Amino acid sequence: MSERVHSSSVTCPVARAIDVIGDRWSLLILRDALDGVRRFGDFQRSLGVAKNILSDRLRRLVEAEVLVLAPASDGSPYQEYTLSSTGAQLFPVVTAIRQWGEKNLFDRGEPYTRLLDTRTGKPVPVMKPLASDGSVLSADNTAIRRPG
Amino acid sequence: MSERVHSSSVTCPVARAIDVIGDRWSLLILRDALDGVRRFGDFQRSLGVAKNILSDRLRRLVEAEVLVLAPASDGSPYQEYTLSSTGAQLFPVVTAIRQWGEKNLFDRGEPYTRLLDTRTGKPVPVMKPLASDGSVLSADNTAIRRPG
């Protein structure tokens, strides 16, 4: 994330988003935050990452207002990292990454963690970009238009 | 991407996917590949990235069978990087990243590149994870279940 920001990120929402979240550890922190992890030590145990790297990534996500650092909700002396409303909106991003991994990176029968709808107990259906008429969109029937 | 792979990626589809695509340059390469970029020089011009880094990321994506390296389709002496079917399935991932960026990282009125449905010319609607009954899912009404 210390690499030079290219001019395309001035107008490309993908590039601008990647400047904020497009880093291995940041994405894994966000996965865990969406799963309810809030404390430094819990992130560290989950990720097995060096403390200085974790500190750096958490600090950047707080600076970007994706995470919010606040006193623990239970009155204990800990501080907690919670998702801002901007951060909570990353649920579709992490879900899309998860579903791509499920479909493409596991052998048949190989076990993996599942994302379930808590009301039904069923796996979350595969998310697809849909046109306004409900048809499925892909790179083949979409195009990028640059501004101006 | 050279960092140690943590044991959670054994069963977590998010972690396993991030091992393949969770890197700033890899994500930007995939954005461009989905937009039709195929040649080394075109990726380089678009990304403004050092050749050795670009070579490394392209090689990793070919090894992971996300991209396929093949002779140019027009008979010229160039080689082209095209998306495999696994790679083409990253369209929802890049679209989710794009839509999060559009919503959260631009000021009102600030111009940005848009993803359009080529049949209608309209922007692609915001993609949401939906339950089987059509209701919108978020981190609040889903949960992770670990295998076994």
PDB file of N, CA and C in Angstrom, chain B residues 38-136:
ATOM      1  N   ARG B  38      -5.121  -7.238 -23.057  1.00  0.00           N
ATOM      2  CA  ARG B  38      -4.540  -8.572 -23.266  1.00  0.00           C
ATOM      3  C   ARG B  38      -3.018  -8.600 -23.364  1.00  0.00           C
ATOM      4  N   ARG B  39      -2.416  -7.463 -23.697  1.00  0.00           N
ATOM      5  CA  ARG B  39      -0.973  -7.497 -23.973  1.00  0.00           C
ATOM      6  C   ARG B  39      -0.171  -6.837 -22.868  1.00  0.00           C
ATOM      7  N   PHE B  40       1.025  -7.378 -22.659  1.00  0.00           N
ATOM      8  CA  PHE B  40       1.922  -6.890 -21.606  1.00  0.00           C
ATOM      9  C   PHE B  40       2.061  -5.367 -21.650  1.00  0.00           C
ATOM     10  N   GLY B  41       2.364  -4.835 -22.841  1.00  0.00           N
ATOM     11  CA  GLY B  41       2.593  -3.391 -22.959  1.00  0.00           C
ATOM     12  C   GLY B  41       1.352  -2.573 -22.621  1.00  0.00           C
ATOM     13  N   ASP B  42       0.194  -3.139 -22.937  1.00  0.00           N
ATOM     14  CA  ASP B  42      -1.056  -2.415 -22.628  1.00  0.00           C
ATOM     15  C   ASP B  42      -1.330  -2.426 -21.129  1.00  0.00           C
ATOM     16  N   PHE B  43      -1.069  -3.571 -20.472  1.00  0.00           N
ATOM     17  CA  PHE B  43      -1.189  -3.589 -19.007  1.00  0.00           C
ATOM     18  C   PHE B  43      -0.216  -2.572 -18.409  1.00  0.00           C
ATOM     19  N   GLN B  44       0.983  -2.559 -18.934  1.00  0.00           N
ATOM     20  CA  GLN B  44       1.992  -1.670 -18.353  1.00  0.00           C
ATOM     21  C   GLN B  44       1.599  -0.200 -18.491  1.00  0.00           C
ATOM     22  N   ARG B  45       1.113   0.170 -19.658  1.00  0.00           N
ATOM     23  CA  ARG B  45       0.690   1.559 -19.871  1.00  0.00           C
ATOM     24  C   ARG B  45      -0.493   1.911 -18.969  1.00  0.00           C
ATOM     25  N   SER B  46      -1.409   0.981 -18.832  1.00  0.00           N
ATOM     26  CA  SER B  46      -2.590   1.268 -18.012  1.00  0.00           C
ATOM     27  C   SER B  46      -2.231   1.428 -16.540  1.00  0.00           C
ATOM     28  N   LEU B  47      -1.330   0.549 -16.062  1.00  0.00           N
ATOM     29  CA  LEU B  47      -1.069   0.491 -14.623  1.00  0.00           C
ATOM     30  C   LEU B  47       0.094   1.358 -14.186  1.00  0.00           C
ATOM     31  N   GLY B  48       1.009   1.689 -15.110  1.00  0.00           N
ATOM     32  CA  GLY B  48       2.191   2.446 -14.714  1.00  0.00           C
ATOM     33  C   GLY B  48       3.020   1.711 -13.691  1.00  0.00           C
ATOM     34  N   VAL B  49       3.111   0.395 -13.845  1.00  0.00           N
ATOM     35  CA  VAL B  49       3.811  -0.454 -12.896  1.00  0.00           C
ATOM     36  C   VAL B  49       5.145  -0.899 -13.498  1.00  0.00           C
ATOM     37  N   ALA B  50       6.139  -1.133 -12.644  1.00  0.00           N
ATOM     38  CA  ALA B  50       7.439  -1.606 -13.118  1.00  0.00           C
ATOM     39  C   ALA B  50       7.277  -2.953 -13.816  1.00  0.00           C
ATOM     40  N   LYS B  51       8.071  -3.149 -14.892  1.00  0.00           N
ATOM     41  CA  LYS B  51       7.951  -4.374 -15.696  1.00  0.00           C
ATOM     42  C   LYS B  51       8.168  -5.635 -14.885  1.00  0.00           C
ATOM     43  N   ASN B  52       9.108  -5.601 -13.949  1.00  0.00           N
ATOM     44  CA  ASN B  52       9.387  -6.836 -13.192  1.00  0.00           C
ATOM     45  C   ASN B  52       8.224  -7.195 -12.283  1.00  0.00           C
ATOM     46  N   ILE B  53       7.564  -6.178 -11.719  1.00  0.00           N
ATOM     47  CA  ILE B  53       6.395  -6.466 -10.874  1.00  0.00           C
ATOM     48  C   ILE B  53       5.253  -6.988 -11.739  1.00  0.00           C
ATOM     49  N   LEU B  54       5.042  -6.355 -12.887  1.00  0.00           N
ATOM     50  CA  LEU B  54       3.968  -6.797 -13.784  1.00  0.00           C
ATOM     51  C   LEU B  54       4.220  -8.239 -14.243  1.00  0.00           C
ATOM     52  N   SER B  55       5.462  -8.537 -14.639  1.00  0.00           N
ATOM     53  CA  SER B  55       5.810  -9.905 -15.056  1.00  0.00           C
ATOM     54  C   SER B  55       5.510 -10.903 -13.958  1.00  0.00           C
ATOM     55  N   ASP B  56       5.889 -10.558 -12.738  1.00  0.00           N
ATOM     56  CA  ASP B  56       5.670 -11.459 -11.597  1.00  0.00           C
ATOM     57  C   ASP B  56       4.187 -11.710 -11.378  1.00  0.00           C
ATOM     58  N   ARG B  57       3.383 -10.663 -11.377  1.00  0.00           N
ATOM     59  CA  ARG B  57       1.956 -10.836 -11.102  1.00  0.00           C
ATOM     60  C   ARG B  57       1.258 -11.592 -12.235  1.00  0.00           C
ATOM     61  N   LEU B  58       1.645 -11.298 -13.482  1.00  0.00           N
ATOM     62  CA  LEU B  58       1.044 -12.025 -14.608  1.00  0.00           C
ATOM     63  C   LEU B  58       1.410 -13.511 -14.529  1.00  0.00           C
ATOM     64  N   ARG B  59       2.661 -13.802 -14.203  1.00  0.00           N
ATOM     65  CA  ARG B  59       3.107 -15.193 -14.099  1.00  0.00           C
ATOM     66  C   ARG B  59       2.322 -15.926 -13.016  1.00  0.00           C
ATOM     67  N   ARG B  60       2.118 -15.269 -11.873  1.00  0.00           N
ATOM     68  CA  ARG B  60       1.358 -15.910 -10.779  1.00  0.00           C
ATOM     69  C   ARG B  60      -0.094 -16.171 -11.192  1.00  0.00           C
ATOM     70  N   LEU B  61      -0.676 -15.226 -11.910  1.00  0.00           N
ATOM     71  CA  LEU B  61      -2.079 -15.402 -12.330  1.00  0.00           C
ATOM     72  C   LEU B  61      -2.206 -16.501 -13.393  1.00  0.00           C
ATOM     73  N   VAL B  62      -1.162 -16.652 -14.228  1.00  0.00           N
ATOM     74  CA  VAL B  62      -1.165 -17.764 -15.195  1.00  0.00           C
ATOM     75  C   VAL B  62      -0.987 -19.085 -14.444  1.00  0.00           C
ATOM     76  N   GLU B  63      -0.073 -19.113 -13.487  1.00  0.00           N
ATOM     77  CA  GLU B  63       0.135 -20.341 -12.694  1.00  0.00           C
ATOM     78  C   GLU B  63      -1.131 -20.758 -11.957  1.00  0.00           C
ATOM     79  N   ALA B  64      -1.891 -19.766 -11.500  1.00  0.00           N
ATOM     80  CA  ALA B  64      -3.129 -20.061 -10.773  1.00  0.00           C
ATOM     81  C   ALA B  64      -4.290 -20.352 -11.726  1.00  0.00           C
ATOM     82  N   GLU B  65      -4.005 -20.332 -13.047  1.00  0.00           N
ATOM     83  CA  GLU B  65      -5.014 -20.628 -14.076  1.00  0.00           C
ATOM     84  C   GLU B  65      -6.172 -19.624 -14.083  1.00  0.00           C
ATOM     85  N   VAL B  66      -5.843 -18.395 -13.672  1.00  0.00           N
ATOM     86  CA  VAL B  66      -6.811 -17.298 -13.756  1.00  0.00           C
ATOM     87  C   VAL B  66      -6.659 -16.624 -15.132  1.00  0.00           C
ATOM     88  N   LEU B  67      -5.415 -16.488 -15.577  1.00  0.00           N
ATOM     89  CA  LEU B  67      -5.122 -16.008 -16.928  1.00  0.00           C
ATOM     90  C   LEU B  67      -4.502 -17.143 -17.738  1.00  0.00           C
ATOM     91  N   VAL B  68      -4.646 -17.054 -19.057  1.00  0.00           N
ATOM     92  CA  VAL B  68      -4.049 -18.020 -19.976  1.00  0.00           C
ATOM     93  C   VAL B  68      -3.173 -17.234 -20.944  1.00  0.00           C
ATOM     94  N   LEU B  69      -1.930 -17.698 -21.137  1.00  0.00           N
ATOM     95  CA  LEU B  69      -1.010 -17.039 -22.071  1.00  0.00           C
ATOM     96  C   LEU B  69      -1.054 -17.798 -23.390  1.00  0.00           C
ATOM     97  N   ALA B  70      -1.333 -17.060 -24.470  1.00  0.00           N
ATOM     98  CA  ALA B  70      -1.483 -17.717 -25.777  1.00  0.00           C
ATOM     99  C   ALA B  70      -1.023 -16.774 -26.874  1.00  0.00           C
ATOM    100  N   PRO B  71      -0.695 -17.317 -28.082  1.00  0.00           N
ATOM    101  CA  PRO B  71      -0.322 -16.445 -29.203  1.00  0.00           C
ATOM    102  C   PRO B  71      -1.467 -15.499 -29.531  1.00  0.00           C
ATOM    103  N   ALA B  72      -1.123 -14.318 -30.019  1.00  0.00           N
ATOM    104  CA  ALA B  72      -2.150 -13.312 -30.337  1.00  0.00           C
ATOM    105  C   ALA B  72      -3.155 -13.857 -31.337  1.00  0.00           C
ATOM    106  N   SER B  73      -4.409 -13.509 -31.135  1.00  0.00           N
ATOM    107  CA  SER B  73      -5.490 -14.011 -31.984  1.00  0.00           C
ATOM    108  C   SER B  73      -5.425 -13.433 -33.395  1.00  0.00           C
ATOM    109  N   ASP B  74      -4.704 -12.305 -33.560  1.00  0.00           N
ATOM    110  CA  ASP B  74      -4.674 -11.666 -34.890  1.00  0.00           C
ATOM    111  C   ASP B  74      -3.482 -12.121 -35.737  1.00  0.00           C
ATOM    112  N   GLY B  75      -2.731 -13.153 -35.287  1.00  0.00           N
ATOM    113  CA  GLY B  75      -1.604 -13.659 -36.063  1.00  0.00           C
ATOM    114  C   GLY B  75      -0.327 -12.858 -35.913  1.00  0.00           C
ATOM    115  N   SER B  76      -0.352 -11.761 -35.127  1.00  0.00           N
ATOM    116  CA  SER B  76       0.857 -10.971 -34.898  1.00  0.00           C
ATOM    117  C   SER B  76       1.785 -11.744 -33.956  1.00  0.00           C
ATOM    118  N   PRO B  77       3.056 -11.335 -33.852  1.00  0.00           N
ATOM    119  CA  PRO B  77       3.991 -12.115 -33.024  1.00  0.00           C
ATOM    120  C   PRO B  77       3.806 -11.910 -31.522  1.00  0.00           C
ATOM    121  N   TYR B  78       2.855 -11.118 -31.106  1.00  0.00           N
ATOM    122  CA  TYR B  78       2.639 -10.895 -29.675  1.00  0.00           C
ATOM    123  C   TYR B  78       2.036 -12.120 -28.998  1.00  0.00           C
ATOM    124  N   GLN B  79       2.207 -12.172 -27.679  1.00  0.00           N
ATOM    125  CA  GLN B  79       1.451 -13.133 -26.880  1.00  0.00           C
ATOM    126  C   GLN B  79       0.396 -12.352 -26.117  1.00  0.00           C
ATOM    127  N   GLU B  80      -0.690 -13.019 -25.810  1.00  0.00           N
ATOM    128  CA  GLU B  80      -1.789 -12.344 -25.123  1.00  0.00           C
ATOM    129  C   GLU B  80      -2.187 -13.096 -23.856  1.00  0.00           C
ATOM    130  N   TYR B  81      -2.537 -12.318 -22.847  1.00  0.00           N
ATOM    131  CA  TYR B  81      -3.071 -12.869 -21.602  1.00  0.00           C
ATOM    132  C   TYR B  81      -4.585 -12.751 -21.668  1.00  0.00           C
ATOM    133  N   THR B  82      -5.263 -13.884 -21.686  1.00  0.00           N
ATOM    134  CA  THR B  82      -6.726 -13.836 -21.685  1.00  0.00           C
ATOM    135  C   THR B  82      -7.241 -14.486 -20.403  1.00  0.00           C
ATOM    136  N   LEU B  83      -8.455 -14.151 -20.048  1.00  0.00           N
ATOM    137  CA  LEU B  83      -9.051 -14.732 -18.838  1.00  0.00           C
ATOM    138  C   LEU B  83      -9.483 -16.163 -19.108  1.00  0.00           C
ATOM    139  N   SER B  84      -9.151 -17.053 -18.206  1.00  0.00           N
ATOM    140  CA  SER B  84      -9.721 -18.402 -18.240  1.00  0.00           C
ATOM    141  C   SER B  84     -11.180 -18.304 -17.787  1.00  0.00           C
ATOM    142  N   SER B  85     -11.904 -19.418 -17.802  1.00  0.00           N
ATOM    143  CA  SER B  85     -13.284 -19.349 -17.286  1.00  0.00           C
ATOM    144  C   SER B  85     -13.261 -19.039 -15.791  1.00  0.00           C
ATOM    145  N   THR B  86     -12.254 -19.541 -15.075  1.00  0.00           N
ATOM    146  CA  THR B  86     -12.081 -19.185 -13.656  1.00  0.00           C
ATOM    147  C   THR B  86     -11.863 -17.679 -13.504  1.00  0.00           C
ATOM    148  N   GLY B  87     -11.037 -17.117 -14.377  1.00  0.00           N
ATOM    149  CA  GLY B  87     -10.761 -15.688 -14.309  1.00  0.00           C
ATOM    150  C   GLY B  87     -11.983 -14.848 -14.649  1.00  0.00           C
ATOM    151  N   ALA B  88     -12.741 -15.273 -15.653  1.00  0.00           N
ATOM    152  CA  ALA B  88     -13.933 -14.508 -16.051  1.00  0.00           C
ATOM    153  C   ALA B  88     -14.947 -14.453 -14.915  1.00  0.00           C
ATOM    154  N   GLN B  89     -14.916 -15.465 -14.045  1.00  0.00           N
ATOM    155  CA  GLN B  89     -15.839 -15.489 -12.904  1.00  0.00           C
ATOM    156  C   GLN B  89     -15.473 -14.478 -11.819  1.00  0.00           C
ATOM    157  N   LEU B  90     -14.383 -13.735 -12.028  1.00  0.00           N
ATOM    158  CA  LEU B  90     -14.041 -12.660 -11.095  1.00  0.00           C
ATOM    159  C   LEU B  90     -14.820 -11.376 -11.384  1.00  0.00           C
ATOM    160  N   PHE B  91     -15.643 -11.380 -12.419  1.00  0.00           N
ATOM    161  CA  PHE B  91     -16.421 -10.179 -12.732  1.00  0.00           C
ATOM    162  C   PHE B  91     -17.232  -9.680 -11.527  1.00  0.00           C
ATOM    163  N   PRO B  92     -17.926 -10.550 -10.792  1.00  0.00           N
ATOM    164  CA  PRO B  92     -18.650 -10.042  -9.612  1.00  0.00           C
ATOM    165  C   PRO B  92     -17.725  -9.466  -8.541  1.00  0.00           C
ATOM    166  N   VAL B  93     -16.522 -10.003  -8.388  1.00  0.00           N
ATOM    167  CA  VAL B  93     -15.580  -9.482  -7.390  1.00  0.00           C
ATOM    168  C   VAL B  93     -15.179  -8.057  -7.760  1.00  0.00           C
ATOM    169  N   VAL B  94     -14.760  -7.856  -8.994  1.00  0.00           N
ATOM    170  CA  VAL B  94     -14.311  -6.527  -9.412  1.00  0.00           C
ATOM    171  C   VAL B  94     -15.490  -5.550  -9.432  1.00  0.00           C
ATOM    172  N   THR B  95     -16.673  -6.052  -9.795  1.00  0.00           N
ATOM    173  CA  THR B  95     -17.866  -5.193  -9.790  1.00  0.00           C
ATOM    174  C   THR B  95     -18.234  -4.761  -8.372  1.00  0.00           C
ATOM    175  N   ALA B  96     -18.134  -5.681  -7.413  1.00  0.00           N
ATOM    176  CA  ALA B  96     -18.435  -5.324  -6.023  1.00  0.00           C
ATOM    177  C   ALA B  96     -17.439  -4.283  -5.501  1.00  0.00           C
ATOM    178  N   ILE B  97     -16.160  -4.458  -5.842  1.00  0.00           N
ATOM    179  CA  ILE B  97     -15.142  -3.483  -5.434  1.00  0.00           C
ATOM    180  C   ILE B  97     -15.455  -2.121  -6.067  1.00  0.00           C
ATOM    181  N   ARG B  98     -15.786  -2.143  -7.362  1.00  0.00           N
ATOM    182  CA  ARG B  98     -16.118  -0.902  -8.084  1.00  0.00           C
ATOM    183  C   ARG B  98     -17.296  -0.191  -7.423  1.00  0.00           C
ATOM    184  N   GLN B  99     -18.347  -0.948  -7.136  1.00  0.00           N
ATOM    185  CA  GLN B  99     -19.563  -0.312  -6.610  1.00  0.00           C
ATOM    186  C   GLN B  99     -19.346   0.231  -5.202  1.00  0.00           C
ATOM    187  N   TRP B 100     -18.517  -0.444  -4.415  1.00  0.00           N
ATOM    188  CA  TRP B 100     -18.182   0.097  -3.094  1.00  0.00           C
ATOM    189  C   TRP B 100     -17.409   1.407  -3.245  1.00  0.00           C
ATOM    190  N   GLY B 101     -16.470   1.432  -4.188  1.00  0.00           N
ATOM    191  CA  GLY B 101     -15.699   2.653  -4.433  1.00  0.00           C
ATOM    192  C   GLY B 101     -16.583   3.798  -4.905  1.00  0.00           C
ATOM    193  N   GLU B 102     -17.474   3.501  -5.848  1.00  0.00           N
ATOM    194  CA  GLU B 102     -18.381   4.537  -6.372  1.00  0.00           C
ATOM    195  C   GLU B 102     -19.189   5.180  -5.246  1.00  0.00           C
ATOM    196  N   LYS B 103     -19.687   4.324  -4.364  1.00  0.00           N
ATOM    197  CA  LYS B 103     -20.608   4.775  -3.316  1.00  0.00           C
ATOM    198  C   LYS B 103     -19.885   5.538  -2.204  1.00  0.00           C
ATOM    199  N   ASN B 104     -18.667   5.113  -1.892  1.00  0.00           N
ATOM    200  CA  ASN B 104     -18.020   5.589  -0.666  1.00  0.00           C
ATOM    201  C   ASN B 104     -16.797   6.473  -0.844  1.00  0.00           C
ATOM    202  N   LEU B 105     -16.199   6.504  -2.026  1.00  0.00           N
ATOM    203  CA  LEU B 105     -14.905   7.162  -2.157  1.00  0.00           C
ATOM    204  C   LEU B 105     -14.912   8.359  -3.106  1.00  0.00           C
ATOM    205  N   PHE B 106     -16.075   8.771  -3.564  1.00  0.00           N
ATOM    206  CA  PHE B 106     -16.154   9.944  -4.430  1.00  0.00           C
ATOM    207  C   PHE B 106     -17.089  10.971  -3.811  1.00  0.00           C
ATOM    208  N   ASP B 107     -16.699  12.225  -3.943  1.00  0.00           N
ATOM    209  CA  ASP B 107     -17.584  13.297  -3.499  1.00  0.00           C
ATOM    210  C   ASP B 107     -18.732  13.435  -4.489  1.00  0.00           C
ATOM    211  N   ARG B 108     -19.790  14.026  -4.037  1.00  0.00           N
ATOM    212  CA  ARG B 108     -20.936  14.268  -4.909  1.00  0.00           C
ATOM    213  C   ARG B 108     -20.495  15.105  -6.115  1.00  0.00           C
ATOM    214  N   GLY B 109     -20.835  14.608  -7.317  1.00  0.00           N
ATOM    215  CA  GLY B 109     -20.503  15.352  -8.534  1.00  0.00           C
ATOM    216  C   GLY B 109     -19.119  15.066  -9.087  1.00  0.00           C
ATOM    217  N   GLU B 110     -18.291  14.362  -8.307  1.00  0.00           N
ATOM    218  CA  GLU B 110     -16.937  14.055  -8.774  1.00  0.00           C
ATOM    219  C   GLU B 110     -17.031  12.975  -9.868  1.00  0.00           C
ATOM    220  N   PRO B 111     -16.369  13.182 -11.022  1.00  0.00           N
ATOM    221  CA  PRO B 111     -16.544  12.226 -12.117  1.00  0.00           C
ATOM    222  C   PRO B 111     -15.784  10.919 -11.892  1.00  0.00           C
ATOM    223  N   TYR B 112     -16.349   9.826 -12.365  1.00  0.00           N
ATOM    224  CA  TYR B 112     -15.643   8.534 -12.324  1.00  0.00           C
ATOM    225  C   TYR B 112     -16.056   7.666 -13.495  1.00  0.00           C
ATOM    226  N   THR B 113     -15.225   6.681 -13.814  1.00  0.00           N
ATOM    227  CA  THR B 113     -15.548   5.739 -14.884  1.00  0.00           C
ATOM    228  C   THR B 113     -16.745   4.904 -14.452  1.00  0.00           C
ATOM    229  N   ARG B 114     -17.603   4.576 -15.401  1.00  0.00           N
ATOM    230  CA  ARG B 114     -18.825   3.832 -15.103  1.00  0.00           C
ATOM    231  C   ARG B 114     -18.847   2.508 -15.847  1.00  0.00           C
ATOM    232  N   LEU B 115     -19.454   1.534 -15.208  1.00  0.00           N
ATOM    233  CA  LEU B 115     -19.668   0.230 -15.834  1.00  0.00           C
ATOM    234  C   LEU B 115     -21.093   0.212 -16.363  1.00  0.00           C
ATOM    235  N   LEU B 116     -21.219   0.086 -17.694  1.00  0.00           N
ATOM    236  CA  LEU B 116     -22.537   0.167 -18.319  1.00  0.00           C
ATOM    237  C   LEU B 116     -22.965  -1.169 -18.898  1.00  0.00           C
ATOM    238  N   ASP B 117     -24.242  -1.432 -18.842  1.00  0.00           N
ATOM    239  CA  ASP B 117     -24.873  -2.534 -19.565  1.00  0.00           C
ATOM    240  C   ASP B 117     -24.858  -2.130 -21.041  1.00  0.00           C
ATOM    241  N   THR B 118     -24.158  -2.878 -21.900  1.00  0.00           N
ATOM    242  CA  THR B 118     -23.988  -2.435 -23.297  1.00  0.00           C
ATOM    243  C   THR B 118     -25.296  -2.489 -24.085  1.00  0.00           C
ATOM    244  N   ARG B 119     -26.264  -3.296 -23.638  1.00  0.00           N
ATOM    245  CA  ARG B 119     -27.534  -3.366 -24.375  1.00  0.00           C
ATOM    246  C   ARG B 119     -28.389  -2.134 -24.116  1.00  0.00           C
ATOM    247  N   THR B 120     -28.324  -1.629 -22.877  1.00  0.00           N
ATOM    248  CA  THR B 120     -29.200  -0.512 -22.521  1.00  0.00           C
ATOM    249  C   THR B 120     -28.443   0.803 -22.383  1.00  0.00           C
ATOM    250  N   GLY B 121     -27.116   0.737 -22.242  1.00  0.00           N
ATOM    251  CA  GLY B 121     -26.335   1.944 -21.998  1.00  0.00           C
ATOM    252  C   GLY B 121     -26.467   2.471 -20.585  1.00  0.00           C
ATOM    253  N   LYS B 122     -27.168   1.711 -19.730  1.00  0.00           N
ATOM    254  CA  LYS B 122     -27.366   2.176 -18.359  1.00  0.00           C
ATOM    255  C   LYS B 122     -26.331   1.597 -17.400  1.00  0.00           C
ATOM    256  N   PRO B 123     -26.052   2.325 -16.299  1.00  0.00           N
ATOM    257  CA  PRO B 123     -25.107   1.783 -15.308  1.00  0.00           C
ATOM    258  C   PRO B 123     -25.611   0.443 -14.748  1.00  0.00           C
ATOM    259  N   VAL B 124     -24.677  -0.441 -14.457  1.00  0.00           N
ATOM    260  CA  VAL B 124     -25.021  -1.735 -13.852  1.00  0.00           C
ATOM    261  C   VAL B 124     -25.604  -1.477 -12.461  1.00  0.00           C
ATOM    262  N   PRO B 125     -26.786  -2.026 -12.169  1.00  0.00           N
ATOM    263  CA  PRO B 125     -27.382  -1.810 -10.840  1.00  0.00           C
ATOM    264  C   PRO B 125     -26.475  -2.334  -9.720  1.00  0.00           C
ATOM    265  N   VAL B 126     -26.623  -1.768  -8.542  1.00  0.00           N
ATOM    266  CA  VAL B 126     -25.807  -2.197  -7.400  1.00  0.00           C
ATOM    267  C   VAL B 126     -26.132  -3.656  -7.070  1.00  0.00           C
ATOM    268  N   MET B 127     -25.071  -4.457  -6.967  1.00  0.00           N
ATOM    269  CA  MET B 127     -25.183  -5.892  -6.715  1.00  0.00           C
ATOM    270  C   MET B 127     -25.314  -6.119  -5.209  1.00  0.00           C
ATOM    271  N   LYS B 128     -26.301  -6.927  -4.812  1.00  0.00           N
ATOM    272  CA  LYS B 128     -26.493  -7.198  -3.393  1.00  0.00           C
ATOM    273  C   LYS B 128     -26.602  -8.695  -3.151  1.00  0.00           C
ATOM    274  N   PRO B 129     -26.059  -9.190  -2.041  1.00  0.00           N
ATOM    275  CA  PRO B 129     -26.271 -10.604  -1.709  1.00  0.00           C
ATOM    276  C   PRO B 129     -27.731 -10.769  -1.292  1.00  0.00           C
ATOM    277  N   LEU B 130     -28.424 -11.694  -1.958  1.00  0.00           N
ATOM    278  CA  LEU B 130     -29.843 -11.893  -1.696  1.00  0.00           C
ATOM    279  C   LEU B 130     -30.097 -13.285  -1.134  1.00  0.00           C
ATOM    280  N   ALA B 131     -31.016 -13.362  -0.195  1.00  0.00           N
ATOM    281  CA  ALA B 131     -31.484 -14.665   0.295  1.00  0.00           C
ATOM    282  C   ALA B 131     -32.368 -15.293  -0.773  1.00  0.00           C
ATOM    283  N   SER B 132     -32.708 -16.569  -0.577  1.00  0.00           N
ATOM    284  CA  SER B 132     -33.520 -17.247  -1.588  1.00  0.00           C
ATOM    285  C   SER B 132     -34.903 -16.599  -1.729  1.00  0.00           C
ATOM    286  N   ASP B 133     -35.366 -15.873  -0.696  1.00  0.00           N
ATOM    287  CA  ASP B 133     -36.663 -15.190  -0.810  1.00  0.00           C
ATOM    288  C   ASP B 133     -36.525 -13.760  -1.349  1.00  0.00           C
ATOM    289  N   GLY B 134     -35.300 -13.391  -1.765  1.00  0.00           N
ATOM    290  CA  GLY B 134     -35.093 -12.080  -2.371  1.00  0.00           C
ATOM    291  C   GLY B 134     -34.745 -10.972  -1.392  1.00  0.00           C
ATOM    292  N   SER B 135     -34.742 -11.259  -0.078  1.00  0.00           N
ATOM    293  CA  SER B 135     -34.374 -10.213   0.882  1.00  0.00           C
ATOM    294  C   SER B 135     -32.860 -10.002   0.876  1.00  0.00           C
ATOM    295  N   VAL B 136     -32.452  -8.780   1.223  1.00  0.00           N
ATOM    296  CA  VAL B 136     -31.030  -8.426   1.169  1.00  0.00           C
ATOM    297  C   VAL B 136     -30.297  -8.955   2.399  1.00  0.00           C
TER     298      VAL B 136
END
